[in-house]
Amino acid sequence: MDAASPPGAAPKNALPDRARVVIVGGGVIGCSLAYHLTRRGCTEVLLLERHQLTSGTTWHAAGLVGQLRATQNLTRLAQYTTGLYQGLEAETGQPTGFRQCGSLAVAATEARMEELKRGASMASCFGLEVEVLTPAECARLWPAMEARDLVGGIFLPKDGYTSPADTCRALAAGARQRGARILEGVAVTRILHANGAATGVMTEQGPVEAEIVVICAGMWSRELAATCGVTLPLHAAEHFYVVTEPIPGLPPDLPVLRDPDACTYVKPEAGKLLVGWFEPVAKPWGMGGVPRDFAYGTLPDDLDHVAPLLEGAARRIPPLASAGIRLWFNGPESFTPDVRYLLGETPELRRCFVAAGFNSIGIQSAGGAGRVLADWILDGHPPMDLWDVDVRRAMPFQRNARYLRERTAESLGLLYAMHWPFRQPETARGVRRSALHDRLAAAGACFGETAGWERANWFAPPGMAPRYEYAYGRQNWFDASAAEHRAVREAVGLFDLSSFAKFAVVGRDAAAVLNRICTADVDVPPGRVIYTQWLNERGGIEADLTVTREAEDRYLVVTAAASQTRDLAWLRRHIPEEARTQAVDVTSGLATIAVMGPRARALLARLTDADLSNEAFPFGTSQEVDLGLARVRASRITYVGELGWELYVPAECAAHVYDAILAAGGACGLRHAGYHALNSLRMEKLYRHWGHDIGEEDTPIEAGLGFTLAWDKPGGFLGREALLPLRGRAPRRRLVGFALQDPSRMLYHDEPIWRDGVLVGRTTSAMFGHTVGRSVALGMVACEEGVTPEWLAAGRFEIEVARERVPARASLRPFHDPTGARVRA
């Protein structure tokens, strides 16, 4: 028995029978979660580490602590991490090695400089200190660097670096001081579960019962999750860095240096330099699984792979060319298909949470990720919009090991690759294709990827290759997409929307169940299409979709492709156990063809005997009709702001229906249209997009969607009570439309919005509107006294683009057809 244990007590290091929360994995992520759970007062925390703390990936991490990330929410989490590390040593008594020396990112091209400046603009939305520098100013900060070929750079004075192992131990110490138990040498072999929920873990020493299980097992997480049917798409890749011998004359106060054009980062280390890379073509590792006994492990050197990278770094830092190399290092880290980590409660299993797949930014993300996940576990919901990293974005096919291996070869390099607007992944493509894919390809489609789906983003005209040429200005497809846009506004366009997620909700209680989940009243006669939101108990928007009543006991729910897994899990978890209702994913069985534009009625009338007149087929209704030789469901709704129908077609009939539409369309000016045109069309109408413009932190009132709220329907709706105090009041936050006055400037998202020189918000999504002839955006703005039409009209608005403020017009009404007359024509 442990000498510290009282008589009759179990040894201090004995495995307990149960805990409230069991955390699997003793790296910096797991220790951060334990730290933050105990800081919230949850002391029944058991962290199990198969070997020793830090022995997986944490021990060999470079330890960079940067704050500016690709999105505003990831930046907020990284900001928190920096603040946490500043005071961690004083709190716990454990040294961390944290040093706030700043970081310098340099640009060797004009495009890279625009990327950096756009990031600097985004940073101002939440008070992140950042300076834009000239090449000469960059050289003064880093005198050992060759700066004559630079365009400029940005400096973040509060960035820095830390000792990964020491920081992990400090987090563990803080957790232990508040009551957490951390046991090393205890390997978890599988997750225990029953009735759709995690119940504990099985270890090599026996079972442990738990209310909550959290997978923080790094590279091992995918295989552990598979033991309970959970999809965690991540794969290990080799990651290389070198540490030099001491270099004479290096200043002692150098900031961290990032040269993304050379795929290089440089961390000063007491007169030496740690130089690492994120190369464009990486080396996946562990295809057959990561060995369980792999601890403090390294991989073989690959000098042929590293040599070109080192030569590029030496061109930027000439002293490297003559410096001796003290350490050649190669160690594995895990990467995800979209280079964003996986966080939250898994959709397959209740009370099973995950924090894994940190894509080599685990140290700088650990504090924020641990805090928000602790809040999520203890409060039952995330404390902020975390869709960027929500594990519910993962698709079931993404657990496929071959898919992950192919994508990982690209993923690692994306950290430092140009973050072009509309950039598409190049590897592991073609997994999900609609029944019309080959026909669209023959028509000149250039495909993008969303949730594994190959989707036609734009169509190349004759003589043009369907291939992206990226830029921050107008890209090569701009004119082609403009023609598609105009065709939909002036004649008729055809969209393949088969990737939209579709759920059949069936059973005697379907109406009652959906009416409680939906904000709108969906207990309507069959044949009605209802636009609605699903809210959480705080009034935030969890989903934005349409619900079609097909019969007394059957509904069709249609939502976005990217939120398929998330929305289906939300729906199923809100069907009461006693309800006689089921939700079935029917996405694969139904193709979706949208025919949109002022000549849509004339075109479809050539193919059906159904009466398509306004009187017989009004907006917001749905009917089963004969079309060509097929039977389809035709729904008169729109996401582009024009007359049109969405056709839901059995997948085996899709090619025939498409061919029939195409054959009849010539006389009506039919043109193929892609998702870029869909986006530009919806932006002119200020139609919202969940995950960009609205999310779980936004209420329908703030989003300008109060018209969907059926306040007085029997039984109310989930979230109603939280919204009641806001009813009839001007919201302090409001989604507003903006149009730039300068038609040459391009907007994308996360650009700061200024009113009379005061920062009031940021853009959420944007696109060039070809009908209005300028970039249009949606943006969330705030005013303590309330965002009203009068407040908007009285202000002078500007949107900051790459550190330059551009005048813009604000509007609560759509920029095209504000009354919606064309939709109901």
C-alpha angles and dihedrals in degrees: 000000000000110000090230093057119097118240112285094016125121115256114274091244096045117121109252123225094235147003135183092238125020115194117198111209135040102218125114092282096053092044091049090052091050090048093051095043091055091044086059089053099260102132100163090089123138119189115193121197119186093213123357132325112278093011097122113054104322096075094062100037116125090235099226114165109200127162108196110087134169095267135037096243094051088048091052091053092048090049090056091049091056092051091048094052091050092067103025098097093050091049099047104026089233115121113238104183089229114165126180100209097142128239132253122206115191132200125214094183136046090241092054090048090054089051091052093047092049088052090049090052091051089050091060089063089077105025100265109160112235134158127204110220138197120231090259091053090049089053092052090054092046108026093174090062128096103235105164093099095046125110092202142283147224128247125207106193096194097055120098143133140272141195103266097205094045092046090051091051090049091054089048090049091052091050093049092048089060096046110275118141116224117190123187125200093037113122119201111215101183146351115255118220144166135181093008096307137095113254103178144299137283114225132184085258096049141280129319120199117220141173090214131024121196123194110213096150100128113208091007094056098092094056093043091050090051089063088072100033097261122143114225109167107205136123135188123248132186113257121198135204138152133212116212132217113257111297114215116237099018109148112243095228103054116149122230108277125217120188101177093176086064092039087239139135125184127199120189114230115186097303093330130088130230107208120189139168146214099203123196094241110041133187114248114212137195099034090161093047133283111281112250092226094052102122128154081356129169132192129228119281117257106197093173090058095044100041098078090046092051091048090054091050090050091055088059095040107031095191088068090069091069100028120111118238114235096180135021105195133191120171134156127251130176125251134188128219094254097033093244122114126248117247138164143030113336117244093223097053129032118225090020111115133182140202109176146113098063098171096224094306097091096117095053092041100043099088096049095039092050093049098049093042091051089052091047092052096046099038098038094238138056116269093228141011104294100168090125089070103018111137088219090078089072117106122218094243090059093079086072106119096212091052091050094047093052094046094045091062085066102031098069093056093049090075089075101021119108109281093221120184109260093010111169128206115251103201134068092020131159098045096129120032130170121235087256097052098109093045092051091048090053088052091058102265119172104207130216128187130245121168088342093305119130103225129182104245095175141346123240115225119229112296095024125101115234092237133120121246103189127218140144090242127052108329125217093267094054097102094041092053090045089058090051090049092051092047090058092047095045107025127353138305134196121220127185103219096167091127091069108114114245128194128186112215108196139171142076092286097045094110094049093045095049093042090059093048097043125072092215125065105262096172089102134132116285112273097044123122115208127195109213148149133233113223136197122230090270092058095253121141113256096171140006114203150119128268120201120194105219097172140347090278102027135071134176116218116197121192141154123300094234094056097045096114094039097048095045090051091048091049095048094046090054096053105099115238091239094050118110092225138107133192116214126186106232097168095118094049098055127060115201123214119181119203108192136173142068091290095048092103093050092050097048092044087067090061105040140046090213117116105249096180121128091251095051098034110025126182114282096032134110132205139175108241140170110252118181103320095328138085113233141168110245116198120189102218134112144209093186103056099248140101108282153118136240109219117208106202131181103255093240090057097045097094092051093049091047092050091049093051092047093049092051096039102074094080090052098048095254116185133180112248131194139207094272089060090044088055096047091047094050092046092058087055092044091234109171126241119208112232093029111041099018136024146148093302093055126079123213088247092057090044093053090246099116089123089075093061113103093195097179105037115128111276094012119230138275108279096021095117092055091052098047095085089054096051113121095004128113105253120239088222122041138173108237135181122239134191121193116233092214107071093197096066123088126216126198114163143298093043114148118252118215128195116194089338095310122113107240105162149316139263116261101193136353144178138172108270107218094192094052092035100231144068114288127193145179116227138177111233131180137212122170092218092049136278104262134164088253093054090049094048093049096054135080107227129203132177118213114231116184091335094314121107115226121193115248139182117235122213140170090199125073116266090226125051094345094189095051092235093141093054091056097040 
